[in-house]
Short mmCIF file of C-alpha atoms in Angstrom, two decimals:
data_model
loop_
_atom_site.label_atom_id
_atom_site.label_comp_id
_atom_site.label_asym_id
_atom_site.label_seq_id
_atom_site.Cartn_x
_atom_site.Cartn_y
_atom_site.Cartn_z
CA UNK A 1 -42.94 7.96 -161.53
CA UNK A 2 -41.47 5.90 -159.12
CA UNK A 3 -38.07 7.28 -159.46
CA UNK A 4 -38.74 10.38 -158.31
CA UNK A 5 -39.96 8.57 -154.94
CA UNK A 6 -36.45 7.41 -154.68
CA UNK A 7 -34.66 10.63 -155.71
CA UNK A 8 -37.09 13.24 -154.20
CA UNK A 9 -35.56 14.77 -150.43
CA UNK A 10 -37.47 16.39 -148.23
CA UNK A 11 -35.39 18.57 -145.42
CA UNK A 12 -33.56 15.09 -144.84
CA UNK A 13 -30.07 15.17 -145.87
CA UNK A 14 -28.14 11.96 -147.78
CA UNK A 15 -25.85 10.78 -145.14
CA UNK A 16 -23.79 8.13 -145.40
CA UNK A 17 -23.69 4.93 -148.32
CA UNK A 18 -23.83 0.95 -148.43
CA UNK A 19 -24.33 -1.53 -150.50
CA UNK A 20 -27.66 -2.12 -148.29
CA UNK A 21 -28.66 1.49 -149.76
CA UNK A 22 -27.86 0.03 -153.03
CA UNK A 23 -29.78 -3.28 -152.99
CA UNK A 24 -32.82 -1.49 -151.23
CA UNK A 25 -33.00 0.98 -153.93
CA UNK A 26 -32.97 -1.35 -156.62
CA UNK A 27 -35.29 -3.77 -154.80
CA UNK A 28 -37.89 -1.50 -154.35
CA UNK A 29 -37.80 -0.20 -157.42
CA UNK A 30 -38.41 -4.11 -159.10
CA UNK A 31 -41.27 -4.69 -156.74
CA UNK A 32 -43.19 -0.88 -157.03
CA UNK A 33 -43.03 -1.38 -160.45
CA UNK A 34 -45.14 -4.51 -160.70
CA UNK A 35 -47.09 -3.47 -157.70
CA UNK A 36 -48.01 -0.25 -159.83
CA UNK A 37 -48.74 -2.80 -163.11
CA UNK A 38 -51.97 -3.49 -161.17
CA UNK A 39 -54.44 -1.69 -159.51
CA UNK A 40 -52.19 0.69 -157.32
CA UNK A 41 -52.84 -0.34 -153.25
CA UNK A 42 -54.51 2.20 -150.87
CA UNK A 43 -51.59 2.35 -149.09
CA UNK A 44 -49.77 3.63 -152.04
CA UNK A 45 -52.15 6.34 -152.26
CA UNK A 46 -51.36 7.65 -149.35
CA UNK A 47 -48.14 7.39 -149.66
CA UNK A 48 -48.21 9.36 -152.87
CA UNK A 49 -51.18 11.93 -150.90
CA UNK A 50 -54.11 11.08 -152.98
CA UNK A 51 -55.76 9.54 -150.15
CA UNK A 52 -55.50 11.68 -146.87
CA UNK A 53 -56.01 9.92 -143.40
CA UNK A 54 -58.03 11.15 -140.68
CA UNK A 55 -55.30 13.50 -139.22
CA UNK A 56 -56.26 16.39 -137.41
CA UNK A 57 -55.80 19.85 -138.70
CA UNK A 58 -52.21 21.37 -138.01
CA UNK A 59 -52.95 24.89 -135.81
CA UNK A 60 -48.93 25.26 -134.59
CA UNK A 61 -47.46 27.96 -135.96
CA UNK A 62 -44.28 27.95 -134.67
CA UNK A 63 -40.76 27.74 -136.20
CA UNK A 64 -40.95 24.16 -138.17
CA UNK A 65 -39.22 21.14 -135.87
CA UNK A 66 -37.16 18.68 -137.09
CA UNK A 67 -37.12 15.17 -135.71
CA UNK A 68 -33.22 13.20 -135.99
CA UNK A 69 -34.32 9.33 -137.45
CA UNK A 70 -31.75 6.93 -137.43
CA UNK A 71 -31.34 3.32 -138.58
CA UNK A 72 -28.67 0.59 -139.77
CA UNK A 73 -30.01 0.13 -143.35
CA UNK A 74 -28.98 2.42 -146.11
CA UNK A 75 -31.79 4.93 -147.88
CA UNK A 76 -35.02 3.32 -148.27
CA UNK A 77 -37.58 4.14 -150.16
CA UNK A 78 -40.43 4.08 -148.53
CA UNK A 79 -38.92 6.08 -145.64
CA UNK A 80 -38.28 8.19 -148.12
CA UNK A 81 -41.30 8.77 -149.20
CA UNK A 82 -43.50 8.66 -145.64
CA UNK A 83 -40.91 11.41 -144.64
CA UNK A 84 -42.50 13.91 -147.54
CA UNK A 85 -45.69 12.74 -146.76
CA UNK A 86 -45.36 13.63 -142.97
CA UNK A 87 -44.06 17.03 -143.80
CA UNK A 88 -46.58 17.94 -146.29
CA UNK A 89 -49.71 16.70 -143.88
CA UNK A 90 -47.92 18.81 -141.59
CA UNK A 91 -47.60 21.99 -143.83
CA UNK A 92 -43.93 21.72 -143.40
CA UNK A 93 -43.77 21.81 -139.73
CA UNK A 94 -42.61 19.03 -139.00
CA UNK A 95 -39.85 17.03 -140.78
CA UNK A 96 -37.24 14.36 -140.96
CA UNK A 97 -33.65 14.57 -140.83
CA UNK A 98 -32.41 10.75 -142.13
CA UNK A 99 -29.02 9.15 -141.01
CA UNK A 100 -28.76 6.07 -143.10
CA UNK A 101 -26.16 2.90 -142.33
CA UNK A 102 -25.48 3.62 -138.82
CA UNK A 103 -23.78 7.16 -139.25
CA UNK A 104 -25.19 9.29 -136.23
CA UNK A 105 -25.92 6.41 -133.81
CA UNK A 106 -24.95 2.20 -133.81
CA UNK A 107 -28.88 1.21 -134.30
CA UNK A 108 -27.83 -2.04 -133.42
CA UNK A 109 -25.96 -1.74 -130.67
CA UNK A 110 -27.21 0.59 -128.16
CA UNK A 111 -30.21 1.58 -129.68
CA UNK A 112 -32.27 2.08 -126.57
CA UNK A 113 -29.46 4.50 -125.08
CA UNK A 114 -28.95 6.20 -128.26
CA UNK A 115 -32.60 7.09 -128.10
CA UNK A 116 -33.10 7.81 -124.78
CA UNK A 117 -29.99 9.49 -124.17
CA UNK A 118 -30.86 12.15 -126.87
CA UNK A 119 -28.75 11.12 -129.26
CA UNK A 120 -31.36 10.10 -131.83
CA UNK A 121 -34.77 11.49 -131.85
CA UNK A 122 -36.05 8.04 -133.17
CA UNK A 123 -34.93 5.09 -135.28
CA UNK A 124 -35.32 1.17 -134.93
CA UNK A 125 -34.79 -0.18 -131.72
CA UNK A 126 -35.44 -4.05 -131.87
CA UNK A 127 -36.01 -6.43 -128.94
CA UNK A 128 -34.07 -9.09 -131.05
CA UNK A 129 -30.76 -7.24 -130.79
CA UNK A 130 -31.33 -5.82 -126.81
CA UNK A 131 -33.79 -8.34 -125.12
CA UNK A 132 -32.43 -7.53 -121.91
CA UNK A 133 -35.71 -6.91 -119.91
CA UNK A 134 -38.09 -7.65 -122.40
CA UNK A 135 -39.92 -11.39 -121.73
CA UNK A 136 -43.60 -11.54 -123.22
CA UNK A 137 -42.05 -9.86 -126.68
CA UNK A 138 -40.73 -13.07 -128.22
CA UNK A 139 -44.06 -14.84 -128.22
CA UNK A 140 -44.71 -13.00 -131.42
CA UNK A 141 -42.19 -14.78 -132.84
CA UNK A 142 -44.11 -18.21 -132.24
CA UNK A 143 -43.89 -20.47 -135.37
CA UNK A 144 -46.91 -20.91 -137.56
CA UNK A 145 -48.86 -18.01 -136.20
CA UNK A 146 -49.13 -15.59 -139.05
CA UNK A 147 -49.78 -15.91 -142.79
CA UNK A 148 -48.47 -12.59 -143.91
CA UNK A 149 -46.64 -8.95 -142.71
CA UNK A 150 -50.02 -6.96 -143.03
CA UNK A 151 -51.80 -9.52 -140.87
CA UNK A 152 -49.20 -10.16 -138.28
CA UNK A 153 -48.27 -6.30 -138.20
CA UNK A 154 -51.49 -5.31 -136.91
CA UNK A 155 -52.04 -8.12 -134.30
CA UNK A 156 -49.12 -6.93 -132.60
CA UNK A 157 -49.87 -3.15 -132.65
CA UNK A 158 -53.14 -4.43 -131.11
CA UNK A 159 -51.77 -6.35 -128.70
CA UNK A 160 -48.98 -3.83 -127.17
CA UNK A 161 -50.83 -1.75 -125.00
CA UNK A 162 -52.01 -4.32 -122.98
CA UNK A 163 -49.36 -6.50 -122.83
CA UNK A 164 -46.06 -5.37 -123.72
CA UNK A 165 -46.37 -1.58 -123.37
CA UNK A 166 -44.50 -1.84 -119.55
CA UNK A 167 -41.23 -3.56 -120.41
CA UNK A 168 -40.60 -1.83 -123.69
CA UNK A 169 -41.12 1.72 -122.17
CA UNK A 170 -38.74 0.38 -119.12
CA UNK A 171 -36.05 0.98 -120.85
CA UNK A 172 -36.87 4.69 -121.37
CA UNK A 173 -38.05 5.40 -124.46
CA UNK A 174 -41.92 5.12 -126.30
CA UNK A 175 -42.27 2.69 -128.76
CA UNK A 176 -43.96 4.76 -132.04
CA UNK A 177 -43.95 1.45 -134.43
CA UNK A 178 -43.96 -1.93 -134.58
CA UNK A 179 -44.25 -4.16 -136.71
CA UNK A 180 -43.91 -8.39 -138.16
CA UNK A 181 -42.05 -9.40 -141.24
CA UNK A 182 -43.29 -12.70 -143.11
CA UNK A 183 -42.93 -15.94 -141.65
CA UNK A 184 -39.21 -16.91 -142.22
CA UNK A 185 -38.29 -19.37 -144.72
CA UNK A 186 -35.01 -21.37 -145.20
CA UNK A 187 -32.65 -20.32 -147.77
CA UNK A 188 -30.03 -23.50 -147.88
CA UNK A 189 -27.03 -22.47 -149.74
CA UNK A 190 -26.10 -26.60 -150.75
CA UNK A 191 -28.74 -29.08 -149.37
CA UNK A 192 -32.34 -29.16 -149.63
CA UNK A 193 -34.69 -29.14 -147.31
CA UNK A 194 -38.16 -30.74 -147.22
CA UNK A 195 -38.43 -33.21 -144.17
CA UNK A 196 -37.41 -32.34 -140.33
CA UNK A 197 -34.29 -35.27 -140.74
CA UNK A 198 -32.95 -33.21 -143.47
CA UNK A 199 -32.27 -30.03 -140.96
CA UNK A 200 -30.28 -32.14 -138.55
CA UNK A 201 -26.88 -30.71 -137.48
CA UNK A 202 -27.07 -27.92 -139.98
CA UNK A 203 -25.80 -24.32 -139.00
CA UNK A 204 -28.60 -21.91 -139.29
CA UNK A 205 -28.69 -18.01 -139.26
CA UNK A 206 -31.42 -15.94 -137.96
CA UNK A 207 -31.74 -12.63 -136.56
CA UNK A 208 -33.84 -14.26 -133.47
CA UNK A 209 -34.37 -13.77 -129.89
CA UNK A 210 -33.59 -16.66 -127.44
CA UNK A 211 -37.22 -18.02 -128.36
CA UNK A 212 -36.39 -18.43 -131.88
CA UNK A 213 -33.01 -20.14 -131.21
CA UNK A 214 -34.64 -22.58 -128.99
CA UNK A 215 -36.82 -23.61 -132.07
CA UNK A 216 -34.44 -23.71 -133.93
CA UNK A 217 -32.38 -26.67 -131.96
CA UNK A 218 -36.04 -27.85 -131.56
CA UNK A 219 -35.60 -28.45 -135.06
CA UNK A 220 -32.43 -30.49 -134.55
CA UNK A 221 -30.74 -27.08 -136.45
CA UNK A 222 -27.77 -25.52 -134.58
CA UNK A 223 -28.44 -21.91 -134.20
CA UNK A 224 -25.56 -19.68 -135.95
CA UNK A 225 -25.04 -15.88 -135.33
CA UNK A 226 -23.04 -14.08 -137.12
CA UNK A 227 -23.41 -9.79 -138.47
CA UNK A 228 -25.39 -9.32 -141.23
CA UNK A 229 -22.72 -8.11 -143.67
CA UNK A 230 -21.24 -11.39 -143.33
CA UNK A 231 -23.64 -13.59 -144.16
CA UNK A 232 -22.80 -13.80 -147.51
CA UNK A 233 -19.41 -15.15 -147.46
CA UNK A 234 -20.22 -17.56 -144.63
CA UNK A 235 -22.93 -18.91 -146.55
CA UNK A 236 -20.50 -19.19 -149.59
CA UNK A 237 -17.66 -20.78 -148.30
CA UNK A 238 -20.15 -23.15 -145.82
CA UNK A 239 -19.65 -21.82 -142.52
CA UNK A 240 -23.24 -21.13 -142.69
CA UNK A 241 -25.44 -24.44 -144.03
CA UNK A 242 -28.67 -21.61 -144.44
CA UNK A 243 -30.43 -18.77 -143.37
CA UNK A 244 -34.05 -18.55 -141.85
CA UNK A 245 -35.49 -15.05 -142.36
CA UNK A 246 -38.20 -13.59 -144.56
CA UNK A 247 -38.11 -14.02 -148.41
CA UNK A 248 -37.50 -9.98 -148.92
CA UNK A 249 -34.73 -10.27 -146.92
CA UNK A 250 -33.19 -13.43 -149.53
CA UNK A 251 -33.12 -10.74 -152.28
CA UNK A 252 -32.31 -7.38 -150.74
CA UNK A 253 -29.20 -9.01 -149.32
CA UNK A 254 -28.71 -10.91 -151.98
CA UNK A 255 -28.12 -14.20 -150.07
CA UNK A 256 -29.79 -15.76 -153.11
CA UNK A 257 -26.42 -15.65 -155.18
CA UNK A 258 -25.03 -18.14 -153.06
CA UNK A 259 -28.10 -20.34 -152.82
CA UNK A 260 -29.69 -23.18 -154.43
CA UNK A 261 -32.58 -24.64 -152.22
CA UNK A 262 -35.18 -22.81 -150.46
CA UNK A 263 -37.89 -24.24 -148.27
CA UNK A 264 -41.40 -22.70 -147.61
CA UNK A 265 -41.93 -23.68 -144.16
CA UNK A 266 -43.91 -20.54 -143.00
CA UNK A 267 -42.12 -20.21 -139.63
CA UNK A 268 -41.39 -17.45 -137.23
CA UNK A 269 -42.23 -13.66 -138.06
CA UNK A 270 -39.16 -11.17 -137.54
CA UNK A 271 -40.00 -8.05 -135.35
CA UNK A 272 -39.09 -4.57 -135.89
CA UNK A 273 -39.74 -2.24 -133.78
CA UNK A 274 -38.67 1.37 -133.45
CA UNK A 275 -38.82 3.42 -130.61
CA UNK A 276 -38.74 7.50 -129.76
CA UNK A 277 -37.63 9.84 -127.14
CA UNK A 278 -39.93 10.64 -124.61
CA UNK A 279 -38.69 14.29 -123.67
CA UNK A 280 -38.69 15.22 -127.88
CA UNK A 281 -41.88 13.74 -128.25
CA UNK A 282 -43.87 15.30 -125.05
CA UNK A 283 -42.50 18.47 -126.34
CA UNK A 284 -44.66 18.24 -129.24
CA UNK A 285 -47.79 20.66 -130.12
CA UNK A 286 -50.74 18.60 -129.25
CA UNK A 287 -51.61 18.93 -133.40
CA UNK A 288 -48.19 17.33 -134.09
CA UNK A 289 -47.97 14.73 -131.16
CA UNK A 290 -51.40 13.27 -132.96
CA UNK A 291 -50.56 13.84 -136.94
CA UNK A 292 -46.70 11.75 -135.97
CA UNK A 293 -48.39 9.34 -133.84
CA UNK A 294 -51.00 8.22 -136.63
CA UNK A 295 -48.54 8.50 -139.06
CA UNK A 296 -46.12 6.18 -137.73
CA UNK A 297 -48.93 3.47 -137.61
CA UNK A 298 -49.23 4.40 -141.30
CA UNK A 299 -45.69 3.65 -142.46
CA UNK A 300 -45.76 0.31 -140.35
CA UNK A 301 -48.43 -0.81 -143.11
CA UNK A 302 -46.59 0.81 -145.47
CA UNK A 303 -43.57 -1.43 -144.41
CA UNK A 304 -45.64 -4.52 -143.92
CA UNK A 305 -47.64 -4.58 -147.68
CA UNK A 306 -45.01 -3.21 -150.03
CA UNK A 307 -42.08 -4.47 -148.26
CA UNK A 308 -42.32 -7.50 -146.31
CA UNK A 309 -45.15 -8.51 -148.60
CA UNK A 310 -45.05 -7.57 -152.24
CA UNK A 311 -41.55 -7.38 -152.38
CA UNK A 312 -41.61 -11.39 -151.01
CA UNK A 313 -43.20 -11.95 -154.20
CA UNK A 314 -41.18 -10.66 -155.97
CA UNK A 315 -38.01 -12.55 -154.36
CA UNK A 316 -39.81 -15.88 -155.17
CA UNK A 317 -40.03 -15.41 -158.40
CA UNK A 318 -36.41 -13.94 -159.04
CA UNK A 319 -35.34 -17.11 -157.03
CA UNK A 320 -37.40 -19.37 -159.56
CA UNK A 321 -35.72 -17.77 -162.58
CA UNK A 322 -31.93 -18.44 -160.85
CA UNK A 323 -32.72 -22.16 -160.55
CA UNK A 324 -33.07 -22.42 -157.10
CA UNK A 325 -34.61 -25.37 -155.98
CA UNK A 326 -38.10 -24.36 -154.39
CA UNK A 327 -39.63 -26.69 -151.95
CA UNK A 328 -42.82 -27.01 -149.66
CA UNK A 329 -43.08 -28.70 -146.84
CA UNK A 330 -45.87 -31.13 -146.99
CA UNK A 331 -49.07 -30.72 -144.84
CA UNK A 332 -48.04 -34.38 -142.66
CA UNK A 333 -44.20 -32.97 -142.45
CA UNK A 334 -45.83 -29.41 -141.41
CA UNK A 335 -47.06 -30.95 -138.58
CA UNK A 336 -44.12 -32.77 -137.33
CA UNK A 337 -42.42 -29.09 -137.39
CA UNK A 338 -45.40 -27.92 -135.67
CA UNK A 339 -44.72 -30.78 -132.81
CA UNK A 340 -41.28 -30.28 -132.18
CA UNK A 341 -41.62 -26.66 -131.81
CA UNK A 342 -44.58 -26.96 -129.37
CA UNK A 343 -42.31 -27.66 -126.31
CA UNK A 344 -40.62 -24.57 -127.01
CA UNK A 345 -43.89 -22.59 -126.93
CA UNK A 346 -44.98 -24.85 -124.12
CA UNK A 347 -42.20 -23.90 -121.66
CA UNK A 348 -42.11 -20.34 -122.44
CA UNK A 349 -46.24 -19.93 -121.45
CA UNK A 350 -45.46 -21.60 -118.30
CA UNK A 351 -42.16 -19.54 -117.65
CA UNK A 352 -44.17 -16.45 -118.04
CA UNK A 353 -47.48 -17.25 -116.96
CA UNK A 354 -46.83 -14.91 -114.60
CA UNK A 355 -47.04 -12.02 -117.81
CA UNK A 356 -49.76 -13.63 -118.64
CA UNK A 357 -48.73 -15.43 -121.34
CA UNK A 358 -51.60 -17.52 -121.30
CA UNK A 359 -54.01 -14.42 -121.99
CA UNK A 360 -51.62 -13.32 -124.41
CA UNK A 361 -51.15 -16.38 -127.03
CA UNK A 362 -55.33 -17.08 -126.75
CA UNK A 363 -55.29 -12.96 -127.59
CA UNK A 364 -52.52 -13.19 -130.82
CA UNK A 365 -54.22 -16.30 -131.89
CA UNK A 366 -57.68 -14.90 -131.80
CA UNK A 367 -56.40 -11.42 -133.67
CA UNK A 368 -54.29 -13.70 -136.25
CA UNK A 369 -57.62 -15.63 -137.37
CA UNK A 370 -60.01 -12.16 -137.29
CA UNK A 371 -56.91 -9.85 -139.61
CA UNK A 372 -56.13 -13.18 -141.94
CA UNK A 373 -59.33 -12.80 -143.96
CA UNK A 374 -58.72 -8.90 -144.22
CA UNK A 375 -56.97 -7.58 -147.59
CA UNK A 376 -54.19 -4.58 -146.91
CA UNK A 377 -56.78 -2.30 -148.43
CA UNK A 378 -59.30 -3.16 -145.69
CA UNK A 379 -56.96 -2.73 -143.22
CA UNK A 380 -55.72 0.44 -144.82
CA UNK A 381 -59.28 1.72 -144.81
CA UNK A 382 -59.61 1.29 -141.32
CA UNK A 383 -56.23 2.82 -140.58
CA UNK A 384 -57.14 5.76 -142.75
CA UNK A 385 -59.88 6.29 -140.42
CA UNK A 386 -58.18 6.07 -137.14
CA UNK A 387 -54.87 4.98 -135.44
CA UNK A 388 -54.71 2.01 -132.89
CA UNK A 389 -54.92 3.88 -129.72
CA UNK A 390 -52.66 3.49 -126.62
CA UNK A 391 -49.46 3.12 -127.86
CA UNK A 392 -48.37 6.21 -126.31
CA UNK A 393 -50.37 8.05 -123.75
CA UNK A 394 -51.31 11.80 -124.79
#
């Protein structure tokens, strides 16, 4: 069943190939299948069109439009299948056209002038790789504020409009999704980890913003950048002492060949966000402009419960069966991580208490605690029923 997910295109042409293509295709396919061993999630449902969302009714009739999407991975799956699902609550009017592993634009460099400039209709566009501009962003990357993607996805899709909305659409583009991966976790490829001493000195990779590399030296951890396809190697041959991402990541890149501790220390959440031309998208049909705009919000949970969620799972145990040493830090040695990162988070309210970052932590805490005793299905329900609203103005 799932297979066909994978295999099934829709008006989207195969471009391009990677061994990212490869690993997410064989990822996904190991965590759908024991996601679809249980009771099958809401969100699948949707995904597969037995649930419908509140969309409006399509009354274009026009030649069908096709939207350019571009991103760094390779083919994902679950792009793959929101893109059928879009065109078929559309009735085929409007469509996806996929350019996988960087092949019509560099989605990681220059993604904000690829989409603005034309060259992409829309495709991920994070703060972490262009943060020029951007200051009140990071603060969703605060350690120890979310529990999990489908909690931490939604508090920030709340929280845009009001407070992050300006600088993001400064640099001339909408932003049509966002959302949080996991807290990151350390992947050591020699030592373990389990008390704050044991992190001093060590070279650490993370796909952070300024905010997240100051924690990191907070943590006495020297903060290590290097490109993705890289990682590997430098964690083999020890130019790299670890990575700090989410556990998905661990296994879709498979840094957990070349790993033998990993630490649970639930800290910061990765953001991904992906942004859209303004002219393509104010050129919509009013119909369309609403059925893409409530879609998108749809895929972001989509992303956040059978990606950055079930497929964590699914990583921890694969990591259990290799060997790997699996550690938790303690509740007393929680807290000492807690207090040396708090100086960090301390300075940056005060540096941009002029954003008010003051309004804007009590807001994400208070939005954390409310979505944290929600399930994905309860949050699917009420994303079935409606789409956050202000994201973009129509």
């Amino acid at each position: 069943m799932e297979t066909k997910h994978v295999e099934h295109q829709v008006r989207f042409r195969r471009i391009g190939g990677s061994l990212v293509a490869a690993t997410c295709l064989a990822a996904s396919l190991v965590w759908t299948s024991v996601a679809l061993a249980q009771e099958k999630p809401l969100i699948d449902k949707w995904l597969d069109g037995e649930v419908k969302a509140k969309f409006p009714p399509v009354t274009y009739n026009g030649p069908p439009i096709e939207l350019r999407y571009s991103t760094f991975i390779g083919e994902f799956p679950i792009d793959v299948r929101a893109f059928k699902r879009l065109e078929a609550e559309t009735n085929g009017k409007l469509s996806v056209r996929a350019y996988w592993g960087n092949t019509l634009a560099n989605m990681v460099r220059g993604p904000f002038e690829a989409v603005s400039g034309g060259v992409v209709d829309f495709g991920n566009c994070y703060v972490s790789n262009s943060p020029g501009g951007i200051t009140l962003h990071s603060a969703l990357s605060t350690p120890f504020a979310f529990e999990n993607s489908q909690q931490a996805s939604w508090t920030a899709m709340e929280l845009y409009p009001e407070f992050l909305k300006k600088e993001y659409e400064a640099k001339g583009v909408y932003m049509i999704r966002m959302g949080l991966s996991r807290p990151s976790q350390l992947l050591m490829s020699k030592t373990s980890v389990d008390k704050l001493a044991d992190l001093k000195g060590k070279k650490i990779w993370t796909l952070g913003s300024p905010y997240v590399n100051d924690m990191i030296k907070a943590l006495g951890a020297s903060p290590t950048f290097i490109p993705i396809p890289d990682v590997y190697t430098a964690m083999q041959s020890g130019v790299l002492d670890g990575v700090a991402n989410h556990d998905a990541s661990f296994a879709l890149f498979k840094w957990v060949e070349v790993a033998r501790n990993h630490t649970k220390a639930d800290l910061w959440a990765q953001t991904t966000e992906y942004c859209l031309n303004k002219q393509k998208f104010d050129g919509l049909p009013s119909d369309l402009k609403a059925i893409f705009y409530h879609w998108a919000q749809m895929v972001t949970q989509a992303y956040a419960q059978r990606y950055y969620d079930d497929a964590a799972e699914t990583a921890i145990a694969d990591m259990r069966k290799r060997g790997i040493k699996m550690d938790v830090l303690s509740d007393d040695e929680r807290k000492r991580w807690s207090a040396a990162t708090q100086p960090v988070v301390d300075a940056f309210i005060k540096q941009n208490s002029q954003n008010r970052s003051v309004e804007f932590f009590a807001a994400m805490k208070a939005k954390s605690e409310k979505y944290s005793k929600m399930s994905g299905d309860d949050i699917t329900k009420m994303l079935l029923d409606k789409p956050i609203p202000g994201i973009i103005n129509f």
